[in-house]
Short mmCIF file of C-alpha atoms in Angstrom, two decimals:
data_model
loop_
_atom_site.label_atom_id
_atom_site.label_comp_id
_atom_site.label_asym_id
_atom_site.label_seq_id
_atom_site.Cartn_x
_atom_site.Cartn_y
_atom_site.Cartn_z
CA UNK A 1 0.00 0.00 0.00
CA UNK A 2 1.28 3.43 -0.91
CA UNK A 3 2.41 6.02 1.61
CA UNK A 4 1.89 9.64 0.66
CA UNK A 5 4.37 12.45 1.27
CA UNK A 6 3.52 16.11 0.72
CA UNK A 7 6.13 18.83 1.15
CA UNK A 8 9.62 18.38 -0.31
CA UNK A 9 11.49 21.32 1.18
CA UNK A 10 14.89 21.43 2.87
CA UNK A 11 13.80 18.74 5.33
CA UNK A 12 11.01 17.01 3.44
CA UNK A 13 12.96 16.05 0.35
CA UNK A 14 15.70 14.05 2.13
CA UNK A 15 13.12 12.52 4.45
CA UNK A 16 11.04 11.31 1.51
CA UNK A 17 14.15 10.08 -0.28
CA UNK A 18 15.04 7.91 2.70
CA UNK A 19 11.57 6.38 2.58
CA UNK A 20 11.84 5.69 -1.14
CA UNK A 21 15.33 4.22 -0.86
CA UNK A 22 14.12 1.93 1.93
CA UNK A 23 11.58 0.45 -0.48
CA UNK A 24 8.48 2.24 0.81
CA UNK A 25 5.94 2.51 -2.04
CA UNK A 26 5.70 6.28 -2.16
CA UNK A 27 3.55 8.85 -3.93
CA UNK A 28 4.60 12.47 -3.45
CA UNK A 29 3.56 16.00 -4.30
CA UNK A 30 5.26 19.35 -3.96
CA UNK A 31 4.19 22.78 -5.14
CA UNK A 32 7.56 23.33 -6.88
CA UNK A 33 7.69 20.43 -9.31
CA UNK A 34 11.48 20.33 -9.68
CA UNK A 35 11.77 19.28 -6.03
CA UNK A 36 10.12 16.01 -7.04
CA UNK A 37 12.78 15.03 -9.59
CA UNK A 38 15.09 13.18 -7.13
CA UNK A 39 12.06 11.29 -5.81
CA UNK A 40 11.11 10.19 -9.31
CA UNK A 41 14.67 8.96 -9.82
CA UNK A 42 14.41 7.02 -6.54
CA UNK A 43 11.25 5.23 -7.74
CA UNK A 44 8.50 7.31 -6.17
CA UNK A 45 5.37 8.22 -8.07
CA UNK A 46 4.72 11.92 -8.59
CA UNK A 47 1.15 13.10 -8.13
CA UNK A 48 -0.21 16.05 -10.10
CA UNK A 49 -2.01 17.47 -7.08
CA UNK A 50 -2.52 16.79 -3.36
CA UNK A 51 -5.73 15.02 -4.29
CA UNK A 52 -3.67 12.54 -6.29
CA UNK A 53 -1.72 11.66 -3.15
CA UNK A 54 -4.86 11.07 -1.10
CA UNK A 55 -6.35 8.94 -3.89
CA UNK A 56 -3.36 6.57 -3.82
CA UNK A 57 -2.26 6.54 -0.19
CA UNK A 58 -4.12 5.77 3.02
CA UNK A 59 -1.37 7.24 5.22
CA UNK A 60 -0.15 10.70 4.21
CA UNK A 61 2.87 12.43 5.74
CA UNK A 62 2.72 16.22 5.73
CA UNK A 63 5.99 18.17 5.97
CA UNK A 64 4.75 21.65 5.17
CA UNK A 65 6.01 25.11 6.04
CA UNK A 66 3.13 26.50 8.04
CA UNK A 67 -0.54 26.38 8.93
CA UNK A 68 -1.68 28.16 5.76
CA UNK A 69 0.11 25.59 3.60
CA UNK A 70 -1.51 22.74 5.55
CA UNK A 71 -4.98 24.23 5.23
CA UNK A 72 -4.51 24.78 1.50
CA UNK A 73 -3.24 21.27 0.82
CA UNK A 74 -5.98 19.67 2.93
CA UNK A 75 -8.71 21.91 1.59
CA UNK A 76 -9.87 22.91 5.07
CA UNK A 77 -13.11 24.86 4.96
CA UNK A 78 -14.11 23.23 1.67
CA UNK A 79 -15.82 19.94 0.73
CA UNK A 80 -12.40 18.68 -0.40
CA UNK A 81 -11.29 18.33 3.21
CA UNK A 82 -13.63 15.42 3.99
CA UNK A 83 -12.91 13.84 0.61
CA UNK A 84 -9.17 13.95 1.29
CA UNK A 85 -9.15 12.97 4.96
CA UNK A 86 -11.94 10.44 5.53
CA UNK A 87 -10.46 6.98 6.01
CA UNK A 88 -6.90 8.34 5.99
CA UNK A 89 -4.21 8.75 8.61
CA UNK A 90 -2.57 12.18 8.54
CA UNK A 91 0.95 12.45 9.96
CA UNK A 92 1.81 16.09 10.70
CA UNK A 93 5.61 16.33 10.85
CA UNK A 94 6.01 20.09 10.49
CA UNK A 95 5.95 22.79 13.14
CA UNK A 96 2.80 24.74 13.92
CA UNK A 97 1.13 26.28 16.94
CA UNK A 98 0.00 23.59 19.40
CA UNK A 99 -3.58 24.84 19.41
CA UNK A 100 -3.68 24.65 15.61
CA UNK A 101 -2.58 21.02 15.74
CA UNK A 102 -5.20 20.19 18.37
CA UNK A 103 -7.92 21.82 16.26
CA UNK A 104 -6.72 19.97 13.15
CA UNK A 105 -6.93 16.68 15.02
CA UNK A 106 -10.54 17.47 15.95
CA UNK A 107 -11.36 18.33 12.35
CA UNK A 108 -9.74 15.14 11.03
CA UNK A 109 -11.57 12.98 13.53
CA UNK A 110 -14.88 14.67 12.72
CA UNK A 111 -14.74 13.50 9.10
CA UNK A 112 -13.56 9.97 9.88
CA UNK A 113 -9.79 10.28 9.68
CA UNK A 114 -6.94 9.61 12.10
CA UNK A 115 -4.24 12.05 13.12
CA UNK A 116 -0.70 11.73 14.43
CA UNK A 117 1.48 14.64 15.45
CA UNK A 118 5.10 13.76 14.67
CA UNK A 119 7.49 16.75 14.65
CA UNK A 120 11.19 15.96 14.43
CA UNK A 121 14.37 17.20 16.03
CA UNK A 122 17.25 17.68 13.61
CA UNK A 123 18.20 19.73 10.58
CA UNK A 124 19.05 18.97 6.95
CA UNK A 125 22.12 16.77 7.58
CA UNK A 126 20.39 14.44 10.08
CA UNK A 127 17.44 14.34 7.68
CA UNK A 128 19.77 13.19 4.89
CA UNK A 129 21.31 10.58 7.17
CA UNK A 130 18.01 9.22 8.50
CA UNK A 131 19.08 10.34 11.98
CA UNK A 132 16.14 12.51 13.00
CA UNK A 133 14.40 12.11 16.35
CA UNK A 134 10.61 12.04 16.19
CA UNK A 135 8.18 12.97 18.92
CA UNK A 136 4.78 11.33 18.56
CA UNK A 137 1.37 12.26 19.91
CA UNK A 138 -2.10 10.98 19.15
CA UNK A 139 -4.32 7.97 19.73
CA UNK A 140 -2.30 4.90 20.71
CA UNK A 141 -3.44 2.77 17.77
CA UNK A 142 -2.68 5.48 15.22
CA UNK A 143 0.75 6.14 16.73
CA UNK A 144 1.54 2.41 16.77
CA UNK A 145 0.61 2.10 13.10
CA UNK A 146 2.71 5.07 12.04
CA UNK A 147 5.86 4.40 14.06
CA UNK A 148 7.31 1.69 11.74
CA UNK A 149 6.90 4.00 8.73
CA UNK A 150 9.21 6.52 10.35
CA UNK A 151 12.15 4.12 10.79
CA UNK A 152 13.94 5.07 7.52
CA UNK A 153 13.83 8.73 8.55
CA UNK A 154 14.30 8.62 12.32
CA UNK A 155 16.78 6.82 14.52
CA UNK A 156 14.49 7.15 17.55
CA UNK A 157 10.87 7.93 18.31
CA UNK A 158 9.35 9.04 21.59
CA UNK A 159 5.73 8.88 22.73
CA UNK A 160 4.54 12.22 24.07
CA UNK A 161 0.95 11.38 24.99
CA UNK A 162 -1.96 13.20 23.45
CA UNK A 163 -1.91 16.07 20.95
CA UNK A 164 -0.30 18.63 21.22
CA UNK A 165 2.25 16.96 23.52
CA UNK A 166 4.70 16.25 20.71
CA UNK A 167 4.81 19.84 19.51
CA UNK A 168 5.26 21.14 23.03
CA UNK A 169 8.13 18.69 23.49
CA UNK A 170 9.70 19.91 20.26
CA UNK A 171 9.34 23.49 21.46
CA UNK A 172 11.21 22.56 24.62
CA UNK A 173 14.01 21.01 22.56
CA UNK A 174 14.13 23.93 20.15
CA UNK A 175 14.28 26.47 22.96
CA UNK A 176 17.51 24.80 24.07
CA UNK A 177 18.80 24.59 20.48
CA UNK A 178 18.12 28.24 19.66
CA UNK A 179 19.77 29.56 22.79
CA UNK A 180 22.66 27.09 22.45
CA UNK A 181 23.52 28.05 18.86
CA UNK A 182 23.11 31.75 19.60
CA UNK A 183 25.49 31.40 22.56
CA UNK A 184 28.00 29.46 20.47
CA UNK A 185 27.88 32.12 17.76
CA UNK A 186 28.38 34.89 20.31
CA UNK A 187 31.35 33.00 21.78
CA UNK A 188 33.05 32.86 18.36
CA UNK A 189 32.28 36.54 17.79
CA UNK A 190 33.75 37.38 21.22
CA UNK A 191 36.91 35.34 20.60
CA UNK A 192 37.44 36.79 17.16
CA UNK A 193 37.08 40.38 18.35
CA UNK A 194 39.69 39.69 21.05
CA UNK A 195 42.16 38.47 18.45
CA UNK A 196 41.99 34.83 19.52
CA UNK A 197 42.45 31.95 17.11
CA UNK A 198 38.90 30.71 16.56
CA UNK A 199 40.25 27.33 15.44
CA UNK A 200 41.78 26.99 18.88
CA UNK A 201 38.42 27.86 20.41
CA UNK A 202 36.88 25.07 18.36
CA UNK A 203 39.54 22.62 19.55
CA UNK A 204 39.11 23.63 23.19
CA UNK A 205 35.35 23.20 22.93
CA UNK A 206 35.71 19.83 21.20
CA UNK A 207 38.04 18.58 23.96
CA UNK A 208 35.94 19.70 26.88
CA UNK A 209 32.55 19.13 28.47
CA UNK A 210 30.83 21.74 26.27
CA UNK A 211 31.27 19.60 23.15
CA UNK A 212 28.10 18.37 21.49
CA UNK A 213 26.87 17.28 18.08
CA UNK A 214 25.52 20.80 17.69
CA UNK A 215 28.80 22.54 18.52
CA UNK A 216 30.74 20.14 16.32
CA UNK A 217 28.36 20.81 13.46
CA UNK A 218 28.10 24.58 13.81
CA UNK A 219 31.65 25.54 14.85
CA UNK A 220 33.15 24.69 11.42
CA UNK A 221 30.44 26.79 9.78
CA UNK A 222 31.33 29.73 12.00
CA UNK A 223 35.04 29.26 11.31
CA UNK A 224 34.48 29.27 7.55
CA UNK A 225 31.66 31.83 7.57
CA UNK A 226 29.69 29.10 5.85
CA UNK A 227 26.06 30.13 5.89
CA UNK A 228 24.78 27.37 3.59
CA UNK A 229 21.45 26.37 5.03
CA UNK A 230 20.94 23.47 7.36
CA UNK A 231 18.27 25.16 9.46
CA UNK A 232 17.28 28.52 7.96
CA UNK A 233 17.34 31.65 10.12
CA UNK A 234 13.81 32.50 8.96
CA UNK A 235 12.58 29.09 10.14
CA UNK A 236 14.36 29.57 13.45
CA UNK A 237 12.61 32.93 13.85
CA UNK A 238 9.27 31.27 13.14
CA UNK A 239 10.00 28.58 15.74
CA UNK A 240 11.14 31.20 18.19
CA UNK A 241 7.89 33.10 17.75
CA UNK A 242 5.77 29.97 18.23
CA UNK A 243 7.66 29.01 21.39
CA UNK A 244 7.39 32.54 22.77
CA UNK A 245 3.65 32.56 22.12
CA UNK A 246 3.28 29.23 23.92
CA UNK A 247 5.29 30.64 26.85
CA UNK A 248 3.07 33.72 27.09
CA UNK A 249 -0.10 31.65 27.01
CA UNK A 250 1.24 29.64 29.95
CA UNK A 251 2.39 32.78 31.81
CA UNK A 252 6.01 31.63 31.58
CA UNK A 253 9.08 33.84 31.55
CA UNK A 254 11.47 33.16 28.66
CA UNK A 255 14.22 35.81 28.88
CA UNK A 256 16.88 33.96 26.89
CA UNK A 257 14.40 33.07 24.16
CA UNK A 258 13.23 36.67 23.97
CA UNK A 259 16.77 37.93 23.35
CA UNK A 260 17.20 35.32 20.61
CA UNK A 261 13.84 36.36 19.17
CA UNK A 262 15.14 39.89 18.71
CA UNK A 263 18.50 38.76 17.28
CA UNK A 264 16.95 36.43 14.73
CA UNK A 265 14.46 39.14 13.81
CA UNK A 266 17.41 41.44 13.09
CA UNK A 267 19.12 38.66 11.11
CA UNK A 268 16.09 38.20 8.88
CA UNK A 269 15.55 41.96 8.53
CA UNK A 270 19.15 42.26 7.30
CA UNK A 271 18.36 39.82 4.48
CA UNK A 272 19.85 36.62 5.89
CA UNK A 273 16.64 34.64 6.46
CA UNK A 274 17.55 32.04 3.84
CA UNK A 275 20.95 31.36 5.40
CA UNK A 276 21.77 28.90 8.16
CA UNK A 277 20.92 29.84 11.73
CA UNK A 278 24.59 30.69 12.44
CA UNK A 279 23.86 33.75 10.28
CA UNK A 280 22.75 35.30 13.57
CA UNK A 281 26.43 36.26 13.55
CA UNK A 282 25.46 39.08 11.17
CA UNK A 283 23.16 40.57 13.80
CA UNK A 284 25.89 40.37 16.43
CA UNK A 285 28.41 42.00 14.09
CA UNK A 286 25.96 44.76 13.22
CA UNK A 287 25.38 45.49 16.89
CA UNK A 288 29.12 45.56 17.57
CA UNK A 289 29.55 48.01 14.70
CA UNK A 290 26.79 50.15 16.15
CA UNK A 291 24.48 49.63 13.19
CA UNK A 292 21.75 47.78 15.07
CA UNK A 293 21.30 49.10 18.61
CA UNK A 294 19.82 46.63 21.11
CA UNK A 295 16.04 46.78 21.32
CA UNK A 296 13.41 45.37 23.60
CA UNK A 297 12.28 41.99 22.17
CA UNK A 298 9.05 42.18 20.25
CA UNK A 299 6.13 40.48 21.92
CA UNK A 300 4.67 37.50 20.06
CA UNK A 301 1.54 39.53 19.50
CA UNK A 302 3.33 42.37 17.68
CA UNK A 303 6.32 40.66 16.08
CA UNK A 304 6.35 40.35 12.33
CA UNK A 305 8.45 37.16 12.63
#
């Protein structure tokens, strides 16, 4: 039986390729048709529309950029929604607001479908290597049915209870990631401005207790000013905004996240949204040069991020 995959972006394309290469009968669709070419070469069928995916596949994985893209693909608010979703299992692997995901689950159930929330931790390289970590939420039977499908993409999966538990868990992970990478970038900026050998900083970090897969992946990019995208700054800003909104709704303080929110907003405003998240270095450099004075972080309600 076919598995559907919709959304072949920076993360979605390598994820779908791992499924196809593992022998999963796959039918895919993406708005930009050229993104489908590697999937065709790997043996996947290419649908002409989202409807073509739902016609062929009972389980459909969605790796889409945002809530608007999901609603458009699913036809929410139109008769197409029930036609697409009834009798299907939807696997939402992207990142959206938790309350959106909960409402989508209700809508899917109402027309006779099943829903699994399955966001992943990891960027482009882990996606290419099939080394993502998935967090799963939903009804036990639906989660159990979906978990084996994720094996070619994910080295581990974790049950997070009911929706939106998986997204909230991802937000917790991403809060750490955003602040960690921002701190690492600031450390390299600090060392460089003091005339230190940044390669030596990398070696000291690698040898000590601060070493991690993240530092070992991002430090070489900072050394080489390599901003080729693994996790885009614009996507990090979007995640930051979603996490900040969730914090406000729970009356939680998030001071480190709020500083990062402002810095990534400045990074995107300076035109670096399509670069890797270490491009936050540009915002730090601009502040050091006096071109971007520190500001109070925008609230989630007023931020354009």
